[in-house]
Structure formats: C-alpha cells, structure tokens
XYZ file of C-alpha atoms in Angstrom:
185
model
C 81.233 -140.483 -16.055
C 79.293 -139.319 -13.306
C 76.874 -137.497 -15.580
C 76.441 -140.109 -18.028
C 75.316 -142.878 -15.553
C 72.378 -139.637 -14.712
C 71.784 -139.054 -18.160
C 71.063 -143.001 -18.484
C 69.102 -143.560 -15.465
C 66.887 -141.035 -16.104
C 66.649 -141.861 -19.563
C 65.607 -146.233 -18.360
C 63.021 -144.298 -15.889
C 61.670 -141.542 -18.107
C 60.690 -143.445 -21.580
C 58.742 -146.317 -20.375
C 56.517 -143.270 -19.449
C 56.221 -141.623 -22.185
C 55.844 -144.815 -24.400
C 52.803 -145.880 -22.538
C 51.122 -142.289 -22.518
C 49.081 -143.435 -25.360
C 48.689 -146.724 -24.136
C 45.497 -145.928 -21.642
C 44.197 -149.921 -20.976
C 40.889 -150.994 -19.452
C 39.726 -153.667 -18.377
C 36.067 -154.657 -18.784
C 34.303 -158.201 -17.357
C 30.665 -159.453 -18.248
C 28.025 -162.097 -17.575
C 27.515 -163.903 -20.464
C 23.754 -163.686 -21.111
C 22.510 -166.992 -22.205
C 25.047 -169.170 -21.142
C 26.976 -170.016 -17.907
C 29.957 -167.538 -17.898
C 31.948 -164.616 -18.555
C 34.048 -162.684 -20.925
C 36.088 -159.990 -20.533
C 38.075 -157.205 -22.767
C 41.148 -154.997 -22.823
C 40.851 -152.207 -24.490
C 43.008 -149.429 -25.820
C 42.369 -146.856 -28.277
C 44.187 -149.263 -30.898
C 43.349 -152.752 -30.100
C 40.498 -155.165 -27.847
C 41.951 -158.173 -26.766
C 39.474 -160.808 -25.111
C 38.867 -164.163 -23.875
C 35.272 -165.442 -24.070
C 34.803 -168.616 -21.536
C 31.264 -169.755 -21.508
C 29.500 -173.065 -20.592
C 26.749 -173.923 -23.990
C 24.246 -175.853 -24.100
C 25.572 -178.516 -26.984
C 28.959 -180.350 -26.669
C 31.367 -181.709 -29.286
C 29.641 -179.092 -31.467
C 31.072 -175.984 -33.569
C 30.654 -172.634 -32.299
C 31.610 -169.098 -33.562
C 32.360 -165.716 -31.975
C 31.183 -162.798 -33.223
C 32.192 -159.444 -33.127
C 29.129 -156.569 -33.238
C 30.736 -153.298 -33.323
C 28.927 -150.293 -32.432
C 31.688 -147.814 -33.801
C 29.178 -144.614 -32.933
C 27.199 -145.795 -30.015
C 25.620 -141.904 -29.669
C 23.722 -142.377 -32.621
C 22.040 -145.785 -31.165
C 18.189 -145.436 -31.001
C 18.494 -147.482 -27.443
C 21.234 -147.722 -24.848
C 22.476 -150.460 -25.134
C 22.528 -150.790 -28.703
C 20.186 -153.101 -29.997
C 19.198 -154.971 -33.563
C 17.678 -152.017 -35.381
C 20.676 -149.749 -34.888
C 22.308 -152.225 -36.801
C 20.845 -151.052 -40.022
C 21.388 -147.150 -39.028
C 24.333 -145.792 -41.164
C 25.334 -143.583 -38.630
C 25.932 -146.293 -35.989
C 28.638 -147.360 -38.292
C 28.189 -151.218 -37.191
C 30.727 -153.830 -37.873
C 29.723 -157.185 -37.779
C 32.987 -159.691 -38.241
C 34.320 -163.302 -36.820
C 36.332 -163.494 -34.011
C 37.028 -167.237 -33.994
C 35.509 -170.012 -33.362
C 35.963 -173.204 -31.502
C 34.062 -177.239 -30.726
C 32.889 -177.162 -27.759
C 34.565 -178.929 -25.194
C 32.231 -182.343 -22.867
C 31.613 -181.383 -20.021
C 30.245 -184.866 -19.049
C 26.404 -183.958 -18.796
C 25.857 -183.548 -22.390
C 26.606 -179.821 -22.178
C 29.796 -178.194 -23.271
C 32.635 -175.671 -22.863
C 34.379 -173.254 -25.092
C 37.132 -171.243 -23.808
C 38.846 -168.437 -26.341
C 40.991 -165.730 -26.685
C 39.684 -163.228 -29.298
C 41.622 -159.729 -30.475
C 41.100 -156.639 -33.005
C 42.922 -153.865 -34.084
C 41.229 -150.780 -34.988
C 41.354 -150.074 -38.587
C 41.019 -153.817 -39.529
C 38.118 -156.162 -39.638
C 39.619 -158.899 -37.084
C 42.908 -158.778 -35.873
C 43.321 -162.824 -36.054
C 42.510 -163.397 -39.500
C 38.726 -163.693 -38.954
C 36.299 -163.231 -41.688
C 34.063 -159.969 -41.700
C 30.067 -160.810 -42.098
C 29.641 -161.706 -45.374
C 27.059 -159.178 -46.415
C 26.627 -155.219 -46.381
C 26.507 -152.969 -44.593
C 28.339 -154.235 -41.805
C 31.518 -154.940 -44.041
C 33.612 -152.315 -41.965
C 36.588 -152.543 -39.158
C 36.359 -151.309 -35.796
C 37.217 -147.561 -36.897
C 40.827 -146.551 -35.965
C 41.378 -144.848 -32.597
C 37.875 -146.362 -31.476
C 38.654 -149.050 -29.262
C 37.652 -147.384 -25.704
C 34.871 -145.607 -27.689
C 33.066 -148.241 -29.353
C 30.099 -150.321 -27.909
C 31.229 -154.222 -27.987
C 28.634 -157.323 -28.344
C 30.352 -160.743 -28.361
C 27.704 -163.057 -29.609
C 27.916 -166.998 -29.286
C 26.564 -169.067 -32.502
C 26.349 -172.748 -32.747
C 26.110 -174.011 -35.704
C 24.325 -177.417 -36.835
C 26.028 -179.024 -39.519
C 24.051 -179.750 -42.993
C 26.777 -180.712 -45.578
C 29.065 -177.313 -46.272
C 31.482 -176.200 -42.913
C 32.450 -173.593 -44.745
C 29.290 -171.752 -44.829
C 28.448 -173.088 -41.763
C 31.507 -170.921 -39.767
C 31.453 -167.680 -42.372
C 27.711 -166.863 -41.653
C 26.179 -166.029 -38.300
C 23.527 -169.211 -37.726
C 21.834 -169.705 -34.222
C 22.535 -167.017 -31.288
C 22.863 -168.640 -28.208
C 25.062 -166.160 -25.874
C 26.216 -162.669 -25.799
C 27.983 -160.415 -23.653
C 27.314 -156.883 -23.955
C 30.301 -154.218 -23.061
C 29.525 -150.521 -22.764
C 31.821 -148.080 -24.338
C 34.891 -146.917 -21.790
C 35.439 -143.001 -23.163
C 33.705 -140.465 -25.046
C-alpha cells in the first residue's frame, strides 16, 4: 500500500513537468505607437495569445486588428521589419484579422477599444478571423513559429461608405501598431 501511495505521489508531482516541457511561455508588453496604450502577447511555440488596449482617436467607430507576421524575420532587409519586407518571399509574411471592435466614448470625443486577440501556428487566425484578402500574404503563422516570428499588431479604423463587409475584410486607415521582436532563434 505503502508503495503505491509513492508510486502516485510521484507520479501527481512528476507529469505536470513533463507536460509543460514543451510549453516554454513568454510574455512580451509594448507601447502602442500611435495611440495611447499598450498591448501585450504570450507566446509559445504553438500559439500567441494577446490583448490589445489602446485609446484612438475616433469613438463609436469600427476598428480592426491586424495581424503582420514576420514568419522569417532573418531574411528582413531592416530590423525591425518594415513595409518592403512584406513583399520578400523569403520573409514568409502573413497578413490576417485578428478581430475587431467599435470603439468605446470616452467622453472627449475620443475612444477606447479593449481586445483579446489569439493564433495558433499552422492556421491563419485562431478566432475565426479572416486572412488579408489578397496574395502573397495568404499564409498562417508557420507551425512551431510562435517565439520565432516577428509580431506587428496594427490598428485600422475604418470609415463607413455603404458595404461593412468590405469595410472589416480589408485593411483601410492605419492608425496604431505595436511592434514585438521575436523571443528565440
């Protein structure tokens, strides 16, 4: 009897360890360039989870979130990687929606969106978002990438003129970003 209770506490202390041994998690926090606020992301090598919480400059308006994927940061032509990598194969960018939310009054004609955003590696949004509409960014954040990837959250607001649906699938007018360096080789 005396064995078994051993066997089992070793057993409750020993796999808890060895399930998270592939579960390395970092936390990352950034100024939100362009707006008052922050985001911040945790990362594993399967999955970014995220909350973006950002003071804009419009309320009672529709913004989007964007994720910009960087999958092979390396091959970027500047640190941090800008625009023009973008359009270099090797970078292997993703560009997809993360969400997307009105903005909140804030009672001086400004607003507030506040949102939790999440992908899992292999898939292009992990919340049912819609990838960028257009090549060549039409690719997930490549599996076992998440602590290696370079991360841009970008901010759009969008003006309605007639059609919401186009309005939230395409990217419209940049207002914030938050830039987050990749965490591992």
């Amino acid at each position: 009897m005396k064995q078994a209770l051993r066997i089992a506490v070793v057993i409750m202390i020993c796999l808890p360890m060895v399930a998270m041994a592939d579960k390395t998690r970092v936390f990352q926090a950034e100024e939100i360039m362009g707006a008052e606020g922050a985001a911040w992301l945790k990362r594993t090598q399967k999955q970014v989870d995220g909350r973006v919480m950002a003071r804009v400059n419009m309320e009672n308006t529709p913004y989007t979130i964007w994720w910009v994927i960087f999958n092979n940061p390396k091959k970027c032509a500047t640190s941090p990687c800008d625009v023009p990598d973008l359009f270099n194969p090797a970078v292997e960018a993703a560009v997809f929606n993360a969400g997307g939310a009105i903005s909140a009054a804030t009672g001086d004609g400004k607003g507030v969106i506040n949102l939790n955003i999440s992908v899992l590696a292999g898939e292009s949004g992990g919340n049912g978002a819609q990838m960028a509409p257009f090549p060549p960014f039409d690719r997930p954040l490549n599996k076992g990438n998440g602590l290696k990837a370079e991360i841009h959250i970008v901010i759009d607001r969008h003006v309605f003129d007639g059609d919401w649906v186009f309005e939230l699938t395409y990217p419209e007018v940049t207002e914030a970003f938050a830039i987050f360096p990749p965490v591992a080789e």
